[in-house]
XYZ file of C-alpha atoms in Angstrom:
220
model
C 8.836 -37.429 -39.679
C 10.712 -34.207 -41.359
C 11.628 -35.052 -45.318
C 13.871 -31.800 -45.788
C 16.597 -31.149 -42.954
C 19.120 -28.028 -43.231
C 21.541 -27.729 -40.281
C 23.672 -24.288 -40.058
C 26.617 -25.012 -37.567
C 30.292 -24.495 -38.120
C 32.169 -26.729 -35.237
C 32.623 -30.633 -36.783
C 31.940 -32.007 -33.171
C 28.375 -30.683 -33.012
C 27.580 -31.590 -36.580
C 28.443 -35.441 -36.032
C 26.359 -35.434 -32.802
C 23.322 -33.956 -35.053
C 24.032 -36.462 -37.542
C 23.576 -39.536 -34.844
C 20.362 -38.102 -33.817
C 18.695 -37.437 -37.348
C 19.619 -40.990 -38.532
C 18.008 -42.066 -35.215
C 14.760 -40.697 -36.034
C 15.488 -41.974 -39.565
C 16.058 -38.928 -41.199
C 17.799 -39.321 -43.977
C 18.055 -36.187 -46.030
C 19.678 -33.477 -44.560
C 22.376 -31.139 -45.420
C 25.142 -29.258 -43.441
C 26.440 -25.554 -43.910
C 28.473 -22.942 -42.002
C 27.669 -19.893 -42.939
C 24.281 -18.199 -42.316
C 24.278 -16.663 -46.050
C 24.496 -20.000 -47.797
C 22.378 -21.131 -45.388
C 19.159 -18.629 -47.070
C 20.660 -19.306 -50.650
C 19.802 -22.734 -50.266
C 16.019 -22.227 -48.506
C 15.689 -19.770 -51.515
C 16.715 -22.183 -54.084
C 14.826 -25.432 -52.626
C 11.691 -23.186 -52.413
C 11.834 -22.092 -55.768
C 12.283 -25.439 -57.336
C 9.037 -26.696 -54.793
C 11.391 -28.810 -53.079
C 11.417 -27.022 -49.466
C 13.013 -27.970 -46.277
C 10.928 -28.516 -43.556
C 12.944 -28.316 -41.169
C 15.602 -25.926 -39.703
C 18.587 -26.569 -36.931
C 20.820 -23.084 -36.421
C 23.094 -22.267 -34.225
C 23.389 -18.834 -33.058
C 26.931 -17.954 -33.133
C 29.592 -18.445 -35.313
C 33.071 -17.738 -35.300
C 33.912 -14.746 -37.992
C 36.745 -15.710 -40.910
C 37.991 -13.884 -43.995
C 34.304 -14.425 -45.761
C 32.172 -11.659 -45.503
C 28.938 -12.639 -44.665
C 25.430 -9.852 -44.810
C 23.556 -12.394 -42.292
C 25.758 -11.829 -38.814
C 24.008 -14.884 -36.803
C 21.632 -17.077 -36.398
C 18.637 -14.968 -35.389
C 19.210 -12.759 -38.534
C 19.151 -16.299 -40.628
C 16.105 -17.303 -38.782
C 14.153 -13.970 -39.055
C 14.952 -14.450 -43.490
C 13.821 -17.684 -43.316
C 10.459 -17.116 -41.728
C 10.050 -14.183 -44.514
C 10.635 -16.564 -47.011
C 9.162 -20.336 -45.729
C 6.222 -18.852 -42.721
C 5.363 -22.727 -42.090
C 9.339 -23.719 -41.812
C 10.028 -25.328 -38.114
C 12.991 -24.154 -36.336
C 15.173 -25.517 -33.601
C 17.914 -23.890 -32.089
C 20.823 -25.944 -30.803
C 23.027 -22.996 -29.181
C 25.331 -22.760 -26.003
C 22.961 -19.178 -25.290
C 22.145 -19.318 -21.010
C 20.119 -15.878 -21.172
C 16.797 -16.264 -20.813
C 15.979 -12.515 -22.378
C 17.709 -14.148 -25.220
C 15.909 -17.109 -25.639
C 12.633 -16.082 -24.657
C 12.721 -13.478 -27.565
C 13.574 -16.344 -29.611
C 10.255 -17.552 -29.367
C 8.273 -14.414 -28.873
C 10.229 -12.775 -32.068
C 11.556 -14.891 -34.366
C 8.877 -17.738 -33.758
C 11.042 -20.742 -33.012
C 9.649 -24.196 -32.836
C 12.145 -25.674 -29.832
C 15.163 -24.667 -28.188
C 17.599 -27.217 -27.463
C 20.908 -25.997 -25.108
C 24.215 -28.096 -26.353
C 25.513 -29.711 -22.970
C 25.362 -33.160 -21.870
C 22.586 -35.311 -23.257
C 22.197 -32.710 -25.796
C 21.617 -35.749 -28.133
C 18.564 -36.726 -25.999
C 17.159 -33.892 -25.601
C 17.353 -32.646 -29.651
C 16.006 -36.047 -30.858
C 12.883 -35.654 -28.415
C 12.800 -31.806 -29.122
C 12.581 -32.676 -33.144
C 9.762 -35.725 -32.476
C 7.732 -33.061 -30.655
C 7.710 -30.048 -33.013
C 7.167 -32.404 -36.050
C 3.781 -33.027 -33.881
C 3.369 -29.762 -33.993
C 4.381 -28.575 -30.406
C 6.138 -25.858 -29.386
C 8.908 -26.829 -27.070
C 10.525 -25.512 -24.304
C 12.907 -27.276 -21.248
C 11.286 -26.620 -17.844
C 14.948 -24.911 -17.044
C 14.461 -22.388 -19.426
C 10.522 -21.872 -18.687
C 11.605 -21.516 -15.253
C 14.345 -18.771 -16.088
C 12.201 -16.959 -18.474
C 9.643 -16.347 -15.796
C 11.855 -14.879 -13.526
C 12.054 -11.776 -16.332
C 10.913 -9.035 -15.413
C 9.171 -7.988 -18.707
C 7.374 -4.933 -17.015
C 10.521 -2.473 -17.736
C 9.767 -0.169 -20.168
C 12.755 1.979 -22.638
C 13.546 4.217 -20.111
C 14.239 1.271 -17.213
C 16.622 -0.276 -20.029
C 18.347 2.640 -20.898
C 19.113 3.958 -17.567
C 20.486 0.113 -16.983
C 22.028 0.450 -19.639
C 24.143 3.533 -19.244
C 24.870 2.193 -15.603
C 26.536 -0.999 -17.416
C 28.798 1.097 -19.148
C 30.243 2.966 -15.634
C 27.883 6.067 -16.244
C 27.544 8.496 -12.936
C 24.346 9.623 -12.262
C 25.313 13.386 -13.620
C 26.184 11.704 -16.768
C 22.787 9.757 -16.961
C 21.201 12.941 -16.638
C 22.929 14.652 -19.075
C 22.164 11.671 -21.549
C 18.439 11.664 -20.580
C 18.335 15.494 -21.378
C 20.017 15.440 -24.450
C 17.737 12.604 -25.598
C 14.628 13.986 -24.120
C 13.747 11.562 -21.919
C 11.683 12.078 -19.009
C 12.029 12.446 -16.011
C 15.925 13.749 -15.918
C 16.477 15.058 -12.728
C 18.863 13.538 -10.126
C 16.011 12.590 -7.791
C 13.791 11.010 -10.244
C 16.717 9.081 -11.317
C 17.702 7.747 -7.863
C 14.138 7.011 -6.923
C 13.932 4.408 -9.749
C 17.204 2.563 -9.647
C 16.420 2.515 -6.009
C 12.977 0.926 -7.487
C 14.588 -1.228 -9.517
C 17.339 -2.746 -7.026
C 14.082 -3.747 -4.954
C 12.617 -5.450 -7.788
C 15.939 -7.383 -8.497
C 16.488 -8.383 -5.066
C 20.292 -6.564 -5.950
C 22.102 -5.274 -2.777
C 23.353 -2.525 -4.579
C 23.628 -1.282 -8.724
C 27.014 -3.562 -9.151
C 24.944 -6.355 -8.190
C 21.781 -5.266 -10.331
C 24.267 -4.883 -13.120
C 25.125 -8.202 -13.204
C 21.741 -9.792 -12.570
C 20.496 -7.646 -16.010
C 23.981 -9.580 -17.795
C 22.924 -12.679 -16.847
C 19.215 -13.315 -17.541
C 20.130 -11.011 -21.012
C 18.619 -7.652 -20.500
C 21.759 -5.766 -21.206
């Protein structure tokens, strides 16, 4: 089982119900911080002195105080961390529902396991932690599920022109936007042909509905 455990999380409640499940699995070394910039000080420090974690539980989020901290959240932390430790296993334990958001968490930043903090989140992150320390990558049939209901295929234009509709943008203004960035094609027809294209491929009634389908499964 892992030697080395560092936990980033700033809310007590979580951090006790982390504790219960790493001295269930008989972990007995592991260290709490809050902050995402402590958090690399001390990978950098255990590394240098050849006494590495090998493990890592982040959170994602964290609420902002009157410290100024250079690493924002916990995908920033995790992205360091894989620059500085390659063969360090991660586990996210995050409230994050998007599956855009989580799938990249994989794909990107090269997480180990994903664990969502709900009920039985104690269950579910002690057999998450057994299963990457075999050397699995793990991921909840509910998110696999949601993550394959991405549609991937959109390219930079499909996310910008989303994009500009999120933020109450007519189709004049898109235009103008697409022009002035040089993005092709511009014109009023080519731009209602593919949000028409796209409504199909969302199953969305109309571009309010579309919208909101893009919010929830993280695209914009």
């Amino acid at each position: 089982m892992f030697k080395k455990v560092l936990i980033v999380e700033d809310q007590e409640v979580a951090n006790l119900g982390i504790t219960q499940t790493l001295e269930g699995l008989s972990i007995s070394r592991f260290e709490f911080v809050t902050y995402c910039d402590e958090a690399l000080q001390r990978l950098k420090k255990a590394a240098a002195e050849k006494e590495p974690y090998d493990l890592l539980i982040a959170d994602l989020s964290f609420e902002k105080d009157h410290i100024r901290q250079n690493l924002k959240n916990g995908q920033e932390l995790i992205r360091e961390a894989k620059k500085l430790q390659p063969e360090l296993k991660v586990v996210v334990f995050s409230v994050e529902k998007r599956a855009k958001v989580i799938d990249d968490l994989y794909k990107i930043y090269g997480i180990d396991g994903f664990v969502s903090k709900a009920r039985n989140d104690g269950k579910e992150l002690r057999n998450t932690i057994g299963k990457v320390f075999e050397g699995e990558i793990v991921m909840s049939r509910e998110i696999l599920n949601a993550i394959r209901n991405v549609p991937f295929a959109l390219n930079a234009y499909d996310l910008k022109l989303l994009e500009l509709l999120a933020q109450g943008s007519r189709q004049n203004e898109i235009q103008a936007y697409l022009k002035d960035h040089q993005m092709q094609p511009h014109s009023i027809r080519s731009i209602e042909k593919r949000l028409n294209e796209l409504r199909d491929s969302f199953g969305a009634k109309n571009n309010v509905e579309m919208i909101v389908i893009c919010k929830d499964i993280g695209l914009i």
